[in-house]
Coordinates of C-alpha atoms in Angstrom, one line a residue:
X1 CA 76.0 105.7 116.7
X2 CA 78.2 105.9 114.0
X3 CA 79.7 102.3 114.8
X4 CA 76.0 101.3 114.7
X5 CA 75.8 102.5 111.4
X6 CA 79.0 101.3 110.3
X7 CA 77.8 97.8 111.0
X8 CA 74.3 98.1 109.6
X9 CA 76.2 99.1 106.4
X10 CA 78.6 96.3 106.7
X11 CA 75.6 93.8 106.5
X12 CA 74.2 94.6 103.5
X13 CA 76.1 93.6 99.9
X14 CA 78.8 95.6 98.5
X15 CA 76.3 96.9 95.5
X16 CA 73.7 97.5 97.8
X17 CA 76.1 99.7 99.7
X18 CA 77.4 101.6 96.6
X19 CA 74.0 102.3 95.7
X20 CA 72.4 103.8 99.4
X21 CA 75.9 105.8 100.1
X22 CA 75.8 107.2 96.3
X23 CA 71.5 108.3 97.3
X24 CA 72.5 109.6 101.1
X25 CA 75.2 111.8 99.4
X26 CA 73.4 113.1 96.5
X27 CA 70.2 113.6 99.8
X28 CA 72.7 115.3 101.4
X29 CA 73.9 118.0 98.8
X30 CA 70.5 118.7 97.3
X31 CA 69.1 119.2 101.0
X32 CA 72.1 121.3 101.4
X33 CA 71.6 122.8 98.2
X34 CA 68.3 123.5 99.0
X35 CA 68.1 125.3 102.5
X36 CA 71.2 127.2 101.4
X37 CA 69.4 128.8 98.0
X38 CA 65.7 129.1 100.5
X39 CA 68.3 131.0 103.0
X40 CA 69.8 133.1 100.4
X41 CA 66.6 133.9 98.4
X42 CA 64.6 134.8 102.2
X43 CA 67.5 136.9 103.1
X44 CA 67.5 138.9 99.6
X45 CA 63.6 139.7 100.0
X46 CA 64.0 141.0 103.3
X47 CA 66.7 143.4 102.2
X48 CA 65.0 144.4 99.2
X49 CA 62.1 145.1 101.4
X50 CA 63.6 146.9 104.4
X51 CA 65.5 149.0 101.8
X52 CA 62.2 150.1 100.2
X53 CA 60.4 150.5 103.5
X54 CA 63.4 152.7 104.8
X55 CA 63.1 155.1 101.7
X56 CA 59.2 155.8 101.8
X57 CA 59.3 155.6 106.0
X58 CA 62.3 158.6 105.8
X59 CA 60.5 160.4 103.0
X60 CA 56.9 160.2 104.9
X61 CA 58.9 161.5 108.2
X62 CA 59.4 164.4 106.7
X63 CA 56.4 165.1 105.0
X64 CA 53.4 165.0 105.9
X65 CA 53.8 163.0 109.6
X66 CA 56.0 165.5 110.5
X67 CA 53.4 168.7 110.2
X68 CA 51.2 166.9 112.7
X69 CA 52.3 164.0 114.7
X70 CA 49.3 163.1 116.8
X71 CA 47.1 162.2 113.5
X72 CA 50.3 161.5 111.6
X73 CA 49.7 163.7 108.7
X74 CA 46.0 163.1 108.4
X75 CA 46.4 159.6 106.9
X76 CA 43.9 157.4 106.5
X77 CA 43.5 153.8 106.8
X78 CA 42.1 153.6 103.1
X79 CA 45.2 155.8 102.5
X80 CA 47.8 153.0 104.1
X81 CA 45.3 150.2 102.5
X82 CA 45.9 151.8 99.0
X83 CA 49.9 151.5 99.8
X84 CA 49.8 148.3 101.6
X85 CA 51.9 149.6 104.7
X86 CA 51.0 151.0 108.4
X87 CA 52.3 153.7 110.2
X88 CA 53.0 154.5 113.2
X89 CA 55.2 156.9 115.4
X90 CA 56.4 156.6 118.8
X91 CA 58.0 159.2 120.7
X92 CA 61.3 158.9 123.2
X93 CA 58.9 158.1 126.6
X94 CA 57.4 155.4 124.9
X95 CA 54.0 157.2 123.7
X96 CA 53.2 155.7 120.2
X97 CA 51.0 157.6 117.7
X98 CA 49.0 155.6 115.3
X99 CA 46.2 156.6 112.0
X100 CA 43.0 157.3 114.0
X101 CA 40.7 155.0 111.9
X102 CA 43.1 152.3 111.5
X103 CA 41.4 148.5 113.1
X104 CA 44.8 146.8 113.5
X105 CA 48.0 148.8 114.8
X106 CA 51.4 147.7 114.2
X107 CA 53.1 146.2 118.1
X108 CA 56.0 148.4 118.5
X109 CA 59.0 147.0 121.0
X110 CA 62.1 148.2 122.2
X111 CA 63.5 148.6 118.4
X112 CA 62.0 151.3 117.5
X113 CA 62.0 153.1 121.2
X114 CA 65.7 152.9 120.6
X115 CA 65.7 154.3 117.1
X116 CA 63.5 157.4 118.3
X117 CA 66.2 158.3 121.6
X118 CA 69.0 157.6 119.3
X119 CA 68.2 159.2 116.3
X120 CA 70.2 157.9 114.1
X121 CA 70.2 154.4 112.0
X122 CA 67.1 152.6 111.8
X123 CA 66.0 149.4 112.6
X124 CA 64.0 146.7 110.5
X125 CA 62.7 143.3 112.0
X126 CA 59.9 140.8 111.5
X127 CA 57.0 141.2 113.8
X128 CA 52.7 141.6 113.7
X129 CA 49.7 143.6 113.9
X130 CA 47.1 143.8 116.8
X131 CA 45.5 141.6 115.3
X132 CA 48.1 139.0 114.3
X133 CA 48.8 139.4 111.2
X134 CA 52.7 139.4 110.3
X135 CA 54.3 142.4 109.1
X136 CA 57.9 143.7 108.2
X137 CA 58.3 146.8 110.6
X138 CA 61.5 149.3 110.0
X139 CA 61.6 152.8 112.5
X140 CA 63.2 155.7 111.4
X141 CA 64.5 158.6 113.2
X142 CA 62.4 161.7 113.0
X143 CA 65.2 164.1 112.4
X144 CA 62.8 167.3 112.4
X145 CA 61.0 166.8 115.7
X146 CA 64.0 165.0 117.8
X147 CA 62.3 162.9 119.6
X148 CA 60.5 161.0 117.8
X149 CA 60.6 158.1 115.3
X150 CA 58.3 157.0 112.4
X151 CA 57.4 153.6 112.1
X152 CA 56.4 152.0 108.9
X153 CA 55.1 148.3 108.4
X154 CA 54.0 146.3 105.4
X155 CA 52.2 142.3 105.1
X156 CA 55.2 139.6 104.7
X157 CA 52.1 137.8 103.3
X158 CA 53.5 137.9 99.8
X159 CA 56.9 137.7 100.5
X160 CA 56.3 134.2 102.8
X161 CA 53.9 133.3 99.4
X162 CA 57.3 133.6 97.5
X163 CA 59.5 131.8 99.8
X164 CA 57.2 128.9 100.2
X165 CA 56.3 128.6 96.3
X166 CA 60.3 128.3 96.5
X167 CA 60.3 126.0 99.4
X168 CA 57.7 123.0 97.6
X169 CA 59.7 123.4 94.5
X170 CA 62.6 122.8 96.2
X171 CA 60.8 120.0 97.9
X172 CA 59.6 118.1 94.6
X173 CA 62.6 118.7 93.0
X174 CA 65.0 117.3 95.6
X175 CA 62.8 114.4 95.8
X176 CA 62.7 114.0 92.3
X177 CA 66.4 114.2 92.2
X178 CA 67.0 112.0 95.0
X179 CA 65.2 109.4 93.7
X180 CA 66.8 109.9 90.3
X181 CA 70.3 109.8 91.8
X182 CA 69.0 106.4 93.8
X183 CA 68.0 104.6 90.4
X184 CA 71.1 105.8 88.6
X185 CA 73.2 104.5 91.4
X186 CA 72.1 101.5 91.6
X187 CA 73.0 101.1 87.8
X188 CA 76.0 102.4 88.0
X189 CA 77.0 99.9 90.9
X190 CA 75.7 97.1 89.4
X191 CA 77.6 98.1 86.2
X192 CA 80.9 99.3 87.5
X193 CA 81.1 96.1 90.2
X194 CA 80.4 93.4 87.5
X195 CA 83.7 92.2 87.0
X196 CA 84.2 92.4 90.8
X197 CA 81.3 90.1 90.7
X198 CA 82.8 87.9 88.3
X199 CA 85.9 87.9 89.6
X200 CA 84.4 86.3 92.6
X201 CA 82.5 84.3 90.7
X202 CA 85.6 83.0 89.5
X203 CA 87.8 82.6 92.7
X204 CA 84.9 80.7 93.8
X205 CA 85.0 78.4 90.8
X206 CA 88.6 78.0 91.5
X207 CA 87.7 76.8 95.4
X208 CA 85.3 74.5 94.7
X209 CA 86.5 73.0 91.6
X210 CA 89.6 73.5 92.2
X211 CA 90.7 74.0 88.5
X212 CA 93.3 76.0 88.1
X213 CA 92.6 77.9 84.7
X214 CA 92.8 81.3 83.8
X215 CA 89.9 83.6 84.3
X216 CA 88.7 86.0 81.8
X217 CA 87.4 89.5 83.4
X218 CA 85.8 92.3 80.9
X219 CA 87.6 95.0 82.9
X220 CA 89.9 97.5 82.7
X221 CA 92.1 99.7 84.9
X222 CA 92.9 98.4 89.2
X223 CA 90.6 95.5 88.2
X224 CA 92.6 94.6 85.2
X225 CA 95.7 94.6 87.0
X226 CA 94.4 92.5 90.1
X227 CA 92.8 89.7 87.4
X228 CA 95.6 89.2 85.8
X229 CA 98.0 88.9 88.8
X230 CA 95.3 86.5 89.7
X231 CA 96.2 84.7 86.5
X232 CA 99.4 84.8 87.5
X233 CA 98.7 83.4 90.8
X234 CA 96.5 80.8 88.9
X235 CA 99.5 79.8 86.4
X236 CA 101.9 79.2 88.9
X237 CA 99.8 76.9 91.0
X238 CA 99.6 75.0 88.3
X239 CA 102.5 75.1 87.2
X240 CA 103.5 74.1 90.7
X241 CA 100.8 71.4 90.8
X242 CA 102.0 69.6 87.5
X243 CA 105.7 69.7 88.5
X244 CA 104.9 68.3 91.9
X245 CA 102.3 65.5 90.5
X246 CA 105.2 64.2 88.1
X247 CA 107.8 64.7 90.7
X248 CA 105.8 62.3 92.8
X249 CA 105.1 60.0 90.4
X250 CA 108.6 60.1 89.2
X251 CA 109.8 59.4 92.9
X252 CA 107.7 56.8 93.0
X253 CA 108.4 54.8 89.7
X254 CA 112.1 55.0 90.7
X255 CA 111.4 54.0 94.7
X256 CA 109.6 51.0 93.6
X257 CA 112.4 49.0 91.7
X258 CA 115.2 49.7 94.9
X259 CA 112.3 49.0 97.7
X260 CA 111.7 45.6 95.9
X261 CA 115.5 44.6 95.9
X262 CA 116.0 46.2 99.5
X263 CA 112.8 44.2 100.7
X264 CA 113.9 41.3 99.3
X265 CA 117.4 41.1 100.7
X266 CA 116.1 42.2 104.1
X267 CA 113.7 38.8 104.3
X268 CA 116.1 37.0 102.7
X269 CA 118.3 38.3 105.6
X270 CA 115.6 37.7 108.4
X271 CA 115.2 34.1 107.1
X272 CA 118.9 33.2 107.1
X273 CA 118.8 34.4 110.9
X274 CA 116.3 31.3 111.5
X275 CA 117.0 29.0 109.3
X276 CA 121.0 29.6 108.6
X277 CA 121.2 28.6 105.2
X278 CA 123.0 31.4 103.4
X279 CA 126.3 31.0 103.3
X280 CA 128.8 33.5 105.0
X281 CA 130.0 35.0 101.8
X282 CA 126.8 35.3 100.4
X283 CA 125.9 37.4 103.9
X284 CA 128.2 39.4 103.4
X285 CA 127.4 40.1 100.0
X286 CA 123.8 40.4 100.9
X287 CA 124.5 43.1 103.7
X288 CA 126.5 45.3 101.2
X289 CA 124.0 45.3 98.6
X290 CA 121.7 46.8 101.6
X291 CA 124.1 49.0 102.0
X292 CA 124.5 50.4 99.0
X293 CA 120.7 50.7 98.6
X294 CA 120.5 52.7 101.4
X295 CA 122.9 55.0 100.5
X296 CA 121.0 55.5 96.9
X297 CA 118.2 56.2 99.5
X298 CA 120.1 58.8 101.2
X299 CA 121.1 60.1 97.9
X300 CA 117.6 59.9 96.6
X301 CA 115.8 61.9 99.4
X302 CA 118.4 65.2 99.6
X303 CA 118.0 65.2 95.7
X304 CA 114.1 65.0 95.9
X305 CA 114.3 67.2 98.9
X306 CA 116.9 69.7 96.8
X307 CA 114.1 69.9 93.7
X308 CA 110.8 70.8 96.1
X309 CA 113.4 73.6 97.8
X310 CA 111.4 77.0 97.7
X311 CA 113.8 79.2 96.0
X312 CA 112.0 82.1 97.5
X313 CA 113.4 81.4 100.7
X314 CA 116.7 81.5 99.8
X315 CA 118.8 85.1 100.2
X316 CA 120.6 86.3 97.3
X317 CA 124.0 88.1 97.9
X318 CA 127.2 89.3 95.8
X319 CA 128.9 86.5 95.0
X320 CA 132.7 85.7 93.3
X321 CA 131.5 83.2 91.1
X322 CA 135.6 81.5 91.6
X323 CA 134.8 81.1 95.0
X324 CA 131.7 79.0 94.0
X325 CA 133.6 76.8 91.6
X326 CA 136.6 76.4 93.6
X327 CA 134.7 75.2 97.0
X328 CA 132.8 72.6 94.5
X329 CA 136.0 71.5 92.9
X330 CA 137.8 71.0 96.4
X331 CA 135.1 68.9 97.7
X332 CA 134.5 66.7 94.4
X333 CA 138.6 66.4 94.3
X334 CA 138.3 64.3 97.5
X335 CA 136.5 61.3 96.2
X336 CA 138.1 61.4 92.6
X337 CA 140.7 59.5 92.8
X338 CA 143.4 59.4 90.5
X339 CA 141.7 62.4 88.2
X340 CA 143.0 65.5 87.3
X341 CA 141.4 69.0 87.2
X342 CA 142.7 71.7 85.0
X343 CA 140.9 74.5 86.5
X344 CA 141.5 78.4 85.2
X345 CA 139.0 80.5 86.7
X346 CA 138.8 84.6 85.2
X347 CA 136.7 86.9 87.1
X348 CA 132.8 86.8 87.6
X349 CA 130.9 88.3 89.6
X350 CA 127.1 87.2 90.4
X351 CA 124.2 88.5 92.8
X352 CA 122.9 84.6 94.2
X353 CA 123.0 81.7 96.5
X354 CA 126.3 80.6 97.2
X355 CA 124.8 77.3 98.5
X356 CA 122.4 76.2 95.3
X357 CA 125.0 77.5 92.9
X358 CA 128.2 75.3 94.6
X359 CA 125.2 72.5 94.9
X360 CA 124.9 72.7 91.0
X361 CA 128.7 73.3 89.9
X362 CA 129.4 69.8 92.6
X363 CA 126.6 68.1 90.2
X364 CA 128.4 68.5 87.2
X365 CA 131.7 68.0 88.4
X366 CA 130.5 64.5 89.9
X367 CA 128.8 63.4 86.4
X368 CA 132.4 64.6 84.9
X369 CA 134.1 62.3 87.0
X370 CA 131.3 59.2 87.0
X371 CA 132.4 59.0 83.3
X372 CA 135.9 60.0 83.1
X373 CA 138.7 57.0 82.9
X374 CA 140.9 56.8 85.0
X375 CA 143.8 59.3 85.1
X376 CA 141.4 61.5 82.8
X377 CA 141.3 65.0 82.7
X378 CA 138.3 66.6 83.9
X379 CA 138.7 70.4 82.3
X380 CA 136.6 73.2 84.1
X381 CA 137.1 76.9 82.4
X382 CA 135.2 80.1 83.5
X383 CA 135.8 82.5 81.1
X384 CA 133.1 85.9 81.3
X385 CA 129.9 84.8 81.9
X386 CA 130.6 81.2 80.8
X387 CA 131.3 78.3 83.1
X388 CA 132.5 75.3 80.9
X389 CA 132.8 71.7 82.8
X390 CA 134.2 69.2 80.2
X391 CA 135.2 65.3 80.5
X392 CA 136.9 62.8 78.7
X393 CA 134.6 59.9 78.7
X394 CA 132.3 59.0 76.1
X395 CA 129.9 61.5 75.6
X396 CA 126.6 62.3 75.6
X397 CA 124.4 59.8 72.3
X398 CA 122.6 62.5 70.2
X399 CA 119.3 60.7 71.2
X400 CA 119.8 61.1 75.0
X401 CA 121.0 65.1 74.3
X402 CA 116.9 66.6 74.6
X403 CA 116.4 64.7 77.5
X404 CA 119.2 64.6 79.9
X405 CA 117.9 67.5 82.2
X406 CA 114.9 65.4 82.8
X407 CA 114.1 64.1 86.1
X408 CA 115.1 60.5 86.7
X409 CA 115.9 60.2 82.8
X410 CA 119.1 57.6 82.6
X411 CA 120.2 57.0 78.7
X412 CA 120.7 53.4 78.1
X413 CA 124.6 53.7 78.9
X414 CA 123.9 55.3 82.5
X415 CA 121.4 52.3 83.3
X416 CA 124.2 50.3 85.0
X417 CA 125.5 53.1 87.2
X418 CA 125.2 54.4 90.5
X419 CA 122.9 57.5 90.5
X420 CA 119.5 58.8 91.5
X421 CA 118.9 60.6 87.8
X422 CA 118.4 64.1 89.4
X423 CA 121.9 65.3 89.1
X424 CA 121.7 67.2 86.1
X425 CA 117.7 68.1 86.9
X426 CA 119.4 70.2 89.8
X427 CA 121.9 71.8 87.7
X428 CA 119.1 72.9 85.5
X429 CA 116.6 74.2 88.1
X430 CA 119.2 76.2 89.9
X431 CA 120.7 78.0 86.4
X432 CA 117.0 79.0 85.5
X433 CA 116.2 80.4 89.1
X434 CA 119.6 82.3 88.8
X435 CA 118.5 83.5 85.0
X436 CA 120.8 81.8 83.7
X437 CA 121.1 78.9 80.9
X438 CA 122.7 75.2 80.6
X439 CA 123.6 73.7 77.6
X440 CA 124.9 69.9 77.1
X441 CA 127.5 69.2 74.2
X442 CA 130.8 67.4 72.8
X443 CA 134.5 68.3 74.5
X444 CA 137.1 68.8 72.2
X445 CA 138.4 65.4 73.4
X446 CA 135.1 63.8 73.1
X447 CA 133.8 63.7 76.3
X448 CA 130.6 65.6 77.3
X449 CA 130.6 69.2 78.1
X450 CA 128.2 71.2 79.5
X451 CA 128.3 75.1 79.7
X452 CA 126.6 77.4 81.8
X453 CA 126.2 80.9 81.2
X454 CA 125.1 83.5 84.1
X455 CA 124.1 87.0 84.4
X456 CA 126.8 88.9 86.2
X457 CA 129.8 91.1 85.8
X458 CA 133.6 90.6 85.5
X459 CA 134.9 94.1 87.6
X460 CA 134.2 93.7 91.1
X461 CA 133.4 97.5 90.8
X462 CA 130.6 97.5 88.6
X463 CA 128.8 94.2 90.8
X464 CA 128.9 97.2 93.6
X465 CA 127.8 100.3 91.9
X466 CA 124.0 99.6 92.0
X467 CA 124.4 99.7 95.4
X468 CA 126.2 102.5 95.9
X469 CA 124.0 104.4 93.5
X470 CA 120.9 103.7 95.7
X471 CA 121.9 105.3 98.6
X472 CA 123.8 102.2 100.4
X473 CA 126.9 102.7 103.1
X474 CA 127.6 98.9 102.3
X475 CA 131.5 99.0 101.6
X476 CA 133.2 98.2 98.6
X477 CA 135.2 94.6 98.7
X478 CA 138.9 94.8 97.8
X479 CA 139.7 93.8 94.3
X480 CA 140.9 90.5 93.6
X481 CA 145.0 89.9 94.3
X482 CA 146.8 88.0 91.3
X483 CA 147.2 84.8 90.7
X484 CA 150.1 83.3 91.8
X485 CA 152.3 81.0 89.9
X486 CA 151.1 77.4 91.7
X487 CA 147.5 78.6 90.9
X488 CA 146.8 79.2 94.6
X489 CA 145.0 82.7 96.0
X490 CA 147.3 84.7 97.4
X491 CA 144.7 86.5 99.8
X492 CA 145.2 85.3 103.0
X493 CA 142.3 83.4 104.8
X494 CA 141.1 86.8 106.5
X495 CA 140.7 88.4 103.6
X496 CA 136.8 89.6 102.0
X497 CA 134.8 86.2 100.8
X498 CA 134.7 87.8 97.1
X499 CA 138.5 88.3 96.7
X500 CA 139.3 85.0 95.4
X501 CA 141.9 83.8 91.9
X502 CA 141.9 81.1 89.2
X503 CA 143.6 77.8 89.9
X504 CA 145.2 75.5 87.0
X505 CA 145.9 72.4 86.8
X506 CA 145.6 70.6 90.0
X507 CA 145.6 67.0 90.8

């Protein structure tokens, strides 16, 4: 039944729901309401009653009924019509003694045979005449005769008047009320859901147009808060949207250009094989032209593939921010020959990815050492919270400076070098995921220099205290050891990932 119901209510709108459970629960507490104040007013009348019954039936008992049972005093029935009651009297073997003129007799029961054998208490109940008419009845004990009790009735005619005067009142009213809670209800669901109706007036907008704009919502409070994390939601799609539309039409400005040339050698290759008329030197030239384009290719796709990389699924961790550097310097130190790296590395601490942030220090090291002469200097310094990679080639031109964290921008100088244009567009994305900054300038020696800054810390202790204060049973890394005098760590190869030291000057 009540899954029944459940799915009956389930069919209907949300508004319409509001508005039949707000009119069942206001029906519900006025009918409560209701029988409970007909209940309490009935059961107040009858006490009132049986205590004024009880007062004239003990007086009467006494005197006159009790000076002459059989005729019960000589009362009459104009006597008991005058007083509205009956009386009766009923001894211990069940004789009962009633007025001698009276038409209609009270019925007397087992009540008031017990009250006469008992003497003591009394008893009151609802019950009728001879001739059906209902009366209150209450027996006393006759006290001076001991064995006998005096019973005393009256009409519930005008008490059941009162109760059912109350009864259609309460009937009207509720009704009344009902249907006045109904109407309000409505209104106040259709009122308190309109921005829940415009909000999915709005997410439907969005799903059918599929414009991603912010919605406006004339609410306040839960709703407030859920449309403007919708917003939110909104931006970001868009955000996301426009970022991948350009990427795309980035990628695909830059494939053409390298697709034409590779196309071209390739049926220039595949006619040779026929025809033979390339000479061998040309061939060979040919084939390492392909080459090379396919290894911009390669480069190409793990750069494109590195900018749509959902940061989100990345796992941040504590992180010595030396280790970072140091692993990017080793591997760019392999294919720059005949460069040197003056590296001095001071303690930093960061919470990140140790992949996307050695990703991002490789990028700038390999743009250092694209444009460094050779036996240059390629300077890297991380000093606080401020990584500093610095060249001696020729710079960065003033008008290339707003744009060189642009995806596929190349100045006019970088034109005529190998490179996908994405480098320094990864160094950027990952240093804003991290909350950090990048920021492109002149070396002291005239090259370009680019500094990063990062939140973090430079004790070891402090990186660990948060989570220590919340409770963790994570233990605390052992500090870094000294540097020694080759610039080397002197931890051994076992020893924790964040205990690492600043290197200088290695070839």
């Amino acid at each position: 039944m009540v899954r029944r119901l459940r799915a009956w209510l389930r069919a209907f709108p949300l508004q319409r729901r509001v508005a039949y459970l707000t009119t069942v629960a206001v029906a519900l507490a006025v009918a409560i309401t209701s029988v409970a104040g007909y209940v309490t007013l009935r059961i107040s009348l009858y006490r009132a009653l049986d205590a004024e019954m009880v007062e004239t039936a003990t007086s009467l008992a006494v005197v006159p009924v009790a000076q002459d049972i059989r005729t019960l005093g000589g009362l009459t029935e104009r006597a008991l019509r005058a007083g509205n009651v009956s009386v009766a009297a009923i001894r211990t073997d069940g004789a009962i003694f009633n007025v001698p003129d009276e038409r209609d007799h009270l019925v007397l029961g087992a009540e008031e045979l017990a009250v006469s054998r008992l003497q003591s208490g009394y008893s009151a109940r609802s019950g009728v005449t001879t001739g059906g008419e209902a009366y209150r009845i209450v027996a006393v004990p006759m006290t001076d005769l001991g064995n006998y009790a005096l019973v005393l009735g009256r009409p519930l005619q005008p008490t059941n008047e009162i109760l059912s005067s109350l009864w259609l009142v309460l009937i009207i009213f509720g009704v009344g009320g009902v249907i006045i809670a109904a109407v309000v209800g409505a209104y106040v669901a259709r009122s308190s859901l309109r921005p829940v109706r415009e909000l999915s007036a709005a997410v439907e907008h969005v799903s059918v147009t599929k414009e991603l704009k912010p919605i406006t919502i004339r609410a306040s409070g839960d709703l407030a808060v859920l449309a403007e994390s919708f917003n939110q939601m909104l931006r970001s799609l868009a955000s996301s949207r426009e970022r991948q539309a350009q990427l795309i039409a980035d990628a695909g400005h830059e494939l053409r250009t390298p697709l034409t040339s590779l196309r071209t050698n390739i049926e220039l290759l595949a006619a040779d094989a026929s025809s033979g008329m390339l000479k061998q030197q040309d061939r060979i030239d040919i084939l390492a032209d392909v080459k090379a384009q396919l290894v911009e290719f390669t480069d190409l796709i793990g750069d494109l593939m590195q900018l749509a990389r959902d940061d989100t699924a990345s796992t941040p961790e504590p992180l010595d921010f030396r280790n970072v550097v140091n692993a990017a310097v080793d591997r760019v130190r392999l294919r720059a020959h005949g460069l040197l790296f003056d590296v001095e590395l001071n303690p930093f601490y960061v919470v990140g990815d140790s992949d996307t942030l050695e990703r991002a220090v490789t990028n700038l090291l390999d743009n250092a050492v694209k444009w460094s002469p050779p036996g240059g200097t390629i300077r890297v310094q991380l000093e606080g919270d401020r990584l500093r990679v610095a060249d001696q080639g020729p710079g960065i031109a003033e008008a290339d400076m707003p744009f060189i964290f642009d995806r596929f921008y190349r100045g006019d100088t970088s034109r005529q070098t190998p490179g996908t244009g994405l480098g320094l567009s990864i160094v950027a994305q990952t240093i804003t995921q991290h909350g950090g900054t990048i920021r492109p300038g002149r070396s002291a020696q005239g090259g370009a220099e680019f500094t990063i800054q990062l939140p973090g810390v430079t004790s070891l202790e402090e990186l660990t205290e948060p989570a220590g204060a919340s409770g963790s049973a994570q233990p605390s890394p052992p500090p870094p050891p000294a540097a020694s005098p080759t610039g080397q760590a002197a931890g051994s190869p076992a020893a924790s990932p964040l205990a690492e030291t600043g290197r200088k000057r290695q070839g």
